[in-house]
Amino acid sequence: MSAELAHVTVLLDEAVDALAVRPDGIYVDGTFGRGGHSGAILKRLGPAGRLIAFDRDPVAIAAGKALGDARLTLVHEPFSAFSSALDELGIAKVDGVLLDLGVSSPQLDDAARGMSFRFDAPLDMRMDTTRGETAAEWLARASVQEITEVVRGYGEERFAYQIAKALVAARAGQPVTTTRQLAALVEKVVRTREPGQHPATRTFQALRIHVNRELEELSLILPQCVDRLATGGRIAVIAFHSLEDRIAKQFLRDASHSVEPPRGVPVRAADLPPPPMRLIGKPVRPSAAEVAANPRARSAIMRIAERI
């Protein structure tokens, strides 16, 4: 792998420690990426252990196959296919699940992916380049309202409506098909700049999240993890922005509290069913040393819970 496309795994030891890996256990890595977390899990597994790794990126799947480890099963699907994939593999329960969310450095740094305004490239943004609609294709048909909702909702961009109007007006003359076109258009519309941030940062994030259904994917897999975790099994979720962390935080918090009975129904607390999960420790953030060595780690936060 070239130095430019190298990937530095965030919270590597902390995430694998959080899973409390047993040598004979069955574990799931929801995003194989370039195998940083998976490699560390495999080192702690014995000959009878097993790791199931998901990834939408065909390049990531190829990297996993190159390991040649019989204990590793690769699944070229989004991690929302969690339960169906386990069914096909004949696996009822797993001992741990790691979800390292968001986009990987190689995807951001590969100009051909169209995820970054640092390069001029086709406006693709798909994690899985073999299927689905590109960002350019969606922008060519979406209404002002639809673009506004995506850019505001997933990018938390104050100028979402102005950006949407400019995009629709621009495409009437020429389709917006490259990263440079999009970045230049947004730069003209966004009137205030955040320190150290390109004006198009929020728009690019929003379109990437939308194209890859990142938040929907997370909402779909979390309840499946609860269903499939064996007693004592753990889930660790690493998020890189507030939108995905909010979903993980809310879900794990709710799953660690007993269901409240309907108001007015006389039920003793002791008679309520126990919650399915319990939170483990406080959220974990990268150390100052890790952030200094890998600035992309600065926004990471990991939440851990255990099946009761």
PDB file of N, CA and C in Angstrom, residues 18-19 79 116 141 144 149 155 157 159 178 210 215 222 229:
ATOM      1  N   ALA A  18     -11.446  -3.492  24.718  1.00  0.00           N
ATOM      2  CA  ALA A  18     -12.853  -3.335  25.091  1.00  0.00           C
ATOM      3  C   ALA A  18     -13.663  -4.589  24.806  1.00  0.00           C
ATOM      4  N   LEU A  19     -13.272  -5.341  23.790  1.00  0.00           N
ATOM      5  CA  LEU A  19     -14.003  -6.564  23.431  1.00  0.00           C
ATOM      6  C   LEU A  19     -13.693  -7.728  24.365  1.00  0.00           C
ATOM      7  N   PHE A  79     -22.806  -3.371   6.882  1.00  0.00           N
ATOM      8  CA  PHE A  79     -22.979  -4.132   8.123  1.00  0.00           C
ATOM      9  C   PHE A  79     -24.427  -4.258   8.578  1.00  0.00           C
ATOM     10  N   SER A 116     -13.182  13.847  -1.372  1.00  0.00           N
ATOM     11  CA  SER A 116     -12.433  14.973  -0.849  1.00  0.00           C
ATOM     12  C   SER A 116     -12.329  16.090  -1.879  1.00  0.00           C
ATOM     13  N   ARG A 141     -30.606  14.910  -9.999  1.00  0.00           N
ATOM     14  CA  ARG A 141     -32.066  14.727  -9.993  1.00  0.00           C
ATOM     15  C   ARG A 141     -32.755  15.272  -8.749  1.00  0.00           C
ATOM     16  N   VAL A 144     -34.412  21.131  -4.807  1.00  0.00           N
ATOM     17  CA  VAL A 144     -33.826  22.079  -3.861  1.00  0.00           C
ATOM     18  C   VAL A 144     -34.135  21.643  -2.432  1.00  0.00           C
ATOM     19  N   GLU A 149     -32.345  19.484   2.767  1.00  0.00           N
ATOM     20  CA  GLU A 149     -32.532  18.593   3.914  1.00  0.00           C
ATOM     21  C   GLU A 149     -31.282  17.756   4.185  1.00  0.00           C
ATOM     22  N   GLY A 155     -24.916  17.601   7.351  1.00  0.00           N
ATOM     23  CA  GLY A 155     -23.730  18.445   7.412  1.00  0.00           C
ATOM     24  C   GLY A 155     -23.841  19.539   8.444  1.00  0.00           C
ATOM     25  N   GLU A 157     -25.117  22.316   8.118  1.00  0.00           N
ATOM     26  CA  GLU A 157     -24.666  23.495   7.376  1.00  0.00           C
ATOM     27  C   GLU A 157     -25.727  24.591   7.406  1.00  0.00           C
ATOM     28  N   PHE A 159     -25.907  27.257   5.658  1.00  0.00           N
ATOM     29  CA  PHE A 159     -26.231  27.795   4.337  1.00  0.00           C
ATOM     30  C   PHE A 159     -26.760  26.707   3.390  1.00  0.00           C
ATOM     31  N   THR A 178     -17.937  16.892 -10.775  1.00  0.00           N
ATOM     32  CA  THR A 178     -16.604  16.734 -10.193  1.00  0.00           C
ATOM     33  C   THR A 178     -16.521  17.393  -8.824  1.00  0.00           C
ATOM     34  N   HIS A 210     -25.162  10.691   3.071  1.00  0.00           N
ATOM     35  CA  HIS A 210     -26.411  10.377   2.358  1.00  0.00           C
ATOM     36  C   HIS A 210     -26.215   9.265   1.339  1.00  0.00           C
ATOM     37  N   LEU A 215     -25.981   6.771   8.511  1.00  0.00           N
ATOM     38  CA  LEU A 215     -26.742   6.813   9.767  1.00  0.00           C
ATOM     39  C   LEU A 215     -27.830   5.747   9.799  1.00  0.00           C
ATOM     40  N   LEU A 222     -27.471  -1.766  15.186  1.00  0.00           N
ATOM     41  CA  LEU A 222     -27.384  -1.784  16.657  1.00  0.00           C
ATOM     42  C   LEU A 222     -28.362  -2.764  17.313  1.00  0.00           C
ATOM     43  N   LEU A 229     -25.593 -10.908  20.350  1.00  0.00           N
ATOM     44  CA  LEU A 229     -24.512 -11.034  21.322  1.00  0.00           C
ATOM     45  C   LEU A 229     -24.835 -12.110  22.354  1.00  0.00           C
TER      46      LEU A 229
END
